[in-house]
Amino acid sequence: APILIESTRSIGYSFEAAVADIIDNSISASASEVHVCFMSQEPLWLRIEDNGWGMSVSELENAMRYGSQSSLEERSPNDLGRFGLGLKMASLSQCRKVTVITKKDDVITAACWDLDFINKQGDWILKFYSDEEIKGLHGYSWLQNHSSGTVVIWEQFDRLKQGAAKVQKAFDEKIDVARKHVALVFHRFLSDENPTNRISIFFNGESVKGIDP
């Protein structure tokens, strides 16, 4: 497990593409709002919140599994994913710890891939959080205030820290690139004339305006 999961981190995700991949999942879950929240000072973190369908415990476990869906399976027209790898590989290409909190049918559940824990245990061990632990996680208040939704949290940005002399400046620059990338890639969703199809995306509370190429 440690060897495979570390090697898959190098499969060519840029920071902005990884953020967009998580937003893809939000759109597939029929979210109308996506909030990208972040802290560029230590401890660095990034959080992507949506008000989509959310997931049950079994659905969350399946979503966190590598290769959870075959590329040959018939998909919903609204499903922007392909290989069942995006959430995990996009997240772990940027950080060593990804936590997903989700709410469906008034039940909040959370699970985490922690690479340091996997290396220590030498096995594919997905952490699940207790109800008390969930209350202390980033994004819990978002789910409390919505009937359903999902929050993806990135922590421990090891590669960013290894490659940058000024970590805060480098993180802020990546966020700026990601904001512009999202404005371009999702411009049809951001600017759709039909309100039922339109999606609002925010970066630390600031609305993203679509850029039509």
Short mmCIF file of C-alpha atoms in Angstrom, two decimals:
data_model
loop_
_atom_site.label_atom_id
_atom_site.label_comp_id
_atom_site.label_asym_id
_atom_site.label_seq_id
_atom_site.Cartn_x
_atom_site.Cartn_y
_atom_site.Cartn_z
CA ALA A 1 0.00 0.00 0.00
CA PRO A 2 2.65 2.62 0.90
CA ILE A 3 4.60 1.98 -2.32
CA LEU A 4 1.56 2.14 -4.61
CA ILE A 5 -0.10 5.13 -2.99
CA GLU A 6 3.14 7.15 -2.99
CA SER A 7 3.83 6.33 -6.64
CA THR A 8 0.33 7.33 -7.80
CA ARG A 9 0.92 10.82 -6.38
CA SER A 10 3.14 11.59 -9.36
CA ILE A 11 0.52 11.14 -12.09
CA GLY A 12 0.62 14.68 -13.46
CA TYR A 13 -1.99 16.70 -11.53
CA SER A 14 -1.36 20.42 -11.33
CA PHE A 15 -2.78 22.21 -8.29
CA GLU A 16 -5.49 23.93 -10.35
CA ALA A 17 -6.47 20.70 -12.15
CA ALA A 18 -6.76 18.91 -8.80
CA VAL A 19 -9.07 21.61 -7.43
CA ALA A 20 -11.17 21.46 -10.62
CA ASP A 21 -11.43 17.68 -10.30
CA ILE A 22 -13.01 18.01 -6.84
CA ILE A 23 -15.43 20.65 -8.18
CA ASP A 24 -16.34 18.17 -10.95
CA ASN A 25 -17.60 15.85 -8.21
CA SER A 26 -19.66 18.67 -6.70
CA ILE A 27 -21.30 19.38 -10.05
CA SER A 28 -22.00 15.67 -10.56
CA ALA A 29 -23.74 15.72 -7.16
CA SER A 30 -26.05 18.53 -8.37
CA ALA A 31 -24.52 21.20 -6.13
CA SER A 32 -25.64 24.78 -6.73
CA GLU A 33 -22.91 26.27 -4.52
CA VAL A 34 -19.22 25.40 -4.16
CA HIS A 35 -16.99 27.19 -1.67
CA VAL A 36 -13.20 26.88 -1.89
CA CYS A 37 -11.86 27.99 1.49
CA PHE A 38 -8.17 28.11 2.38
CA MET A 39 -5.50 29.24 4.81
CA SER A 40 -2.10 30.09 3.32
CA GLN A 41 -0.40 30.51 6.71
CA GLU A 42 0.72 27.55 8.80
CA PRO A 43 -0.94 25.17 9.20
CA LEU A 44 -1.92 25.28 5.51
CA TRP A 45 -5.28 23.82 4.58
CA LEU A 46 -7.77 23.93 1.74
CA ARG A 47 -11.44 23.02 1.99
CA ILE A 48 -13.97 22.53 -0.82
CA GLU A 49 -17.58 22.63 0.36
CA ASP A 50 -20.70 21.91 -1.66
CA ASN A 51 -24.45 21.60 -1.09
CA GLY A 52 -24.86 18.56 -3.35
CA TRP A 53 -26.54 15.26 -2.58
CA GLY A 54 -24.01 14.09 -0.01
CA MET A 55 -23.24 10.43 0.70
CA SER A 56 -24.26 7.68 3.07
CA VAL A 57 -21.59 5.72 5.01
CA SER A 58 -21.40 3.01 2.34
CA GLU A 59 -21.32 5.58 -0.47
CA LEU A 60 -18.51 7.45 1.27
CA GLU A 61 -16.49 4.27 1.73
CA ASN A 62 -16.96 3.46 -1.95
CA ALA A 63 -16.00 7.01 -3.01
CA MET A 64 -12.78 6.75 -1.01
CA ARG A 65 -11.87 3.39 -2.57
CA TYR A 66 -9.29 3.45 -5.36
CA GLY A 67 -10.80 2.47 -8.73
CA SER A 68 -14.30 2.62 -7.29
CA GLN A 69 -15.93 2.62 -10.73
CA SER A 70 -14.91 1.05 -14.02
CA SER A 71 -14.43 3.34 -17.02
CA LEU A 72 -16.56 0.83 -18.99
CA GLU A 73 -19.66 1.26 -16.83
CA GLU A 74 -22.58 3.27 -18.15
CA ARG A 75 -22.67 6.67 -16.47
CA SER A 76 -25.22 9.34 -15.73
CA PRO A 77 -25.11 12.20 -18.27
CA ASN A 78 -24.25 14.51 -15.34
CA ASP A 79 -21.30 12.39 -14.16
CA LEU A 80 -18.07 14.22 -15.04
CA GLY A 81 -15.81 11.52 -13.52
CA ARG A 82 -14.33 8.63 -15.42
CA PHE A 83 -12.15 6.14 -13.56
CA GLY A 84 -13.21 6.41 -9.91
CA LEU A 85 -9.79 7.83 -9.03
CA GLY A 86 -10.24 11.60 -9.18
CA LEU A 87 -11.10 12.41 -5.57
CA LYS A 88 -8.24 10.38 -4.13
CA MET A 89 -5.51 10.95 -6.70
CA ALA A 90 -6.28 14.62 -7.27
CA SER A 91 -6.21 15.28 -3.53
CA LEU A 92 -3.17 13.19 -2.64
CA SER A 93 -1.18 14.60 -5.55
CA GLN A 94 -1.18 17.86 -3.54
CA CYS A 95 -1.24 16.80 0.10
CA ARG A 96 -0.57 13.87 2.43
CA LYS A 97 -3.93 13.93 4.19
CA VAL A 98 -7.39 14.19 2.64
CA THR A 99 -10.55 14.12 4.74
CA VAL A 100 -14.09 13.90 3.37
CA ILE A 101 -17.09 14.88 5.51
CA THR A 102 -20.52 14.34 4.03
CA LYS A 103 -24.17 14.64 5.00
CA LYS A 104 -27.14 12.71 3.67
CA ASP A 105 -30.53 12.03 5.27
CA ASP A 106 -29.45 14.14 8.28
CA VAL A 107 -26.49 11.84 9.02
CA ILE A 108 -22.94 13.25 8.92
CA THR A 109 -20.03 10.86 8.33
CA ALA A 110 -16.33 11.41 7.71
CA ALA A 111 -13.35 9.39 6.48
CA CYS A 112 -9.69 10.14 5.85
CA TRP A 113 -6.72 8.90 3.84
CA ASP A 114 -3.59 9.77 5.84
CA LEU A 115 -0.39 8.76 4.02
CA ASP A 116 1.77 8.88 7.13
CA PHE A 117 -0.66 6.54 8.89
CA ILE A 118 -0.70 4.18 5.88
CA ASN A 119 3.11 4.14 5.80
CA LYS A 120 3.23 3.38 9.51
CA GLN A 121 0.64 0.57 9.27
CA GLY A 122 1.85 -0.76 5.90
CA ASP A 123 -1.73 -1.35 4.74
CA TRP A 124 -4.76 0.31 3.10
CA ILE A 125 -6.40 1.58 6.27
CA LEU A 126 -9.11 4.18 5.76
CA LYS A 127 -9.78 6.16 8.92
CA PHE A 128 -13.39 6.77 9.93
CA TYR A 129 -14.23 9.45 12.49
CA SER A 130 -16.57 9.17 15.46
CA ASP A 131 -19.46 11.60 15.90
CA GLU A 132 -17.46 13.55 18.49
CA GLU A 133 -14.37 13.75 16.28
CA ILE A 134 -16.47 14.96 13.32
CA LYS A 135 -17.66 17.96 15.34
CA GLY A 136 -14.06 19.18 15.55
CA LEU A 137 -13.34 18.96 11.82
CA HIS A 138 -13.11 21.83 9.33
CA GLY A 139 -16.40 22.13 7.46
CA TYR A 140 -18.66 20.61 10.11
CA SER A 141 -20.51 23.91 10.54
CA TRP A 142 -21.15 24.05 6.76
CA LEU A 143 -22.92 20.70 6.87
CA GLN A 144 -24.86 21.66 9.98
CA ASN A 145 -26.35 24.58 8.05
CA HIS A 146 -27.29 22.54 4.95
CA SER A 147 -29.66 19.63 4.45
CA SER A 148 -26.98 17.74 2.48
CA GLY A 149 -23.51 18.27 1.08
CA THR A 150 -19.87 17.26 1.09
CA VAL A 151 -16.66 18.86 2.34
CA VAL A 152 -13.21 17.80 1.09
CA ILE A 153 -10.26 18.93 3.23
CA TRP A 154 -6.60 18.95 2.15
CA GLU A 155 -3.83 19.11 4.75
CA GLN A 156 -0.06 18.57 4.93
CA PHE A 157 1.12 20.07 1.64
CA ASP A 158 4.51 18.33 1.64
CA ARG A 159 5.40 18.86 -2.01
CA LEU A 160 4.61 22.55 -1.94
CA LYS A 161 6.85 22.96 1.10
CA GLN A 162 9.68 20.97 -0.49
CA GLY A 163 9.67 23.07 -3.65
CA ALA A 164 9.16 26.60 -2.31
CA ALA A 165 11.39 28.91 -0.29
CA LYS A 166 8.40 31.08 0.67
CA VAL A 167 5.54 28.68 1.28
CA GLN A 168 2.79 31.25 1.89
CA LYS A 169 3.64 33.16 -1.29
CA ALA A 170 3.76 29.93 -3.32
CA PHE A 171 0.41 28.76 -1.92
CA ASP A 172 -1.25 32.13 -2.62
CA GLU A 173 0.07 32.01 -6.21
CA LYS A 174 -1.36 28.51 -6.71
CA ILE A 175 -4.72 29.66 -5.36
CA ASP A 176 -4.72 32.58 -7.80
CA VAL A 177 -3.98 30.26 -10.73
CA ALA A 178 -6.69 27.85 -9.52
CA ARG A 179 -9.25 30.67 -9.32
CA LYS A 180 -8.56 31.69 -12.93
CA HIS A 181 -8.57 28.05 -14.07
CA VAL A 182 -11.95 27.43 -12.42
CA ALA A 183 -13.38 30.62 -13.99
CA LEU A 184 -12.34 29.33 -17.42
CA VAL A 185 -13.12 25.61 -17.11
CA PHE A 186 -16.54 26.05 -15.49
CA HIS A 187 -17.62 29.24 -17.29
CA ARG A 188 -20.73 27.60 -18.80
CA PHE A 189 -21.92 26.53 -15.36
CA LEU A 190 -21.10 29.91 -13.82
CA SER A 191 -22.84 31.92 -16.55
CA ASP A 192 -25.76 29.66 -17.51
CA GLU A 193 -28.86 31.71 -18.34
CA ASN A 194 -31.06 29.04 -16.77
CA PRO A 195 -30.96 29.61 -12.98
CA THR A 196 -31.60 25.92 -12.30
CA ASN A 197 -28.38 24.98 -14.13
CA ARG A 198 -26.25 27.83 -12.81
CA ILE A 199 -23.59 27.14 -10.20
CA SER A 200 -22.00 29.66 -7.84
CA ILE A 201 -18.33 29.13 -6.95
CA PHE A 202 -16.53 31.16 -4.28
CA PHE A 203 -12.89 31.44 -3.19
CA ASN A 204 -12.81 32.50 0.48
CA GLY A 205 -16.19 34.14 0.03
CA GLU A 206 -15.35 35.97 -3.20
CA SER A 207 -17.60 35.03 -6.13
CA VAL A 208 -15.88 33.62 -9.24
CA LYS A 209 -17.04 35.12 -12.53
CA GLY A 210 -16.94 32.89 -15.61
CA ILE A 211 -14.33 33.62 -18.29
CA ASP A 212 -15.60 32.69 -21.74
CA PRO A 213 -12.58 31.86 -23.98
#
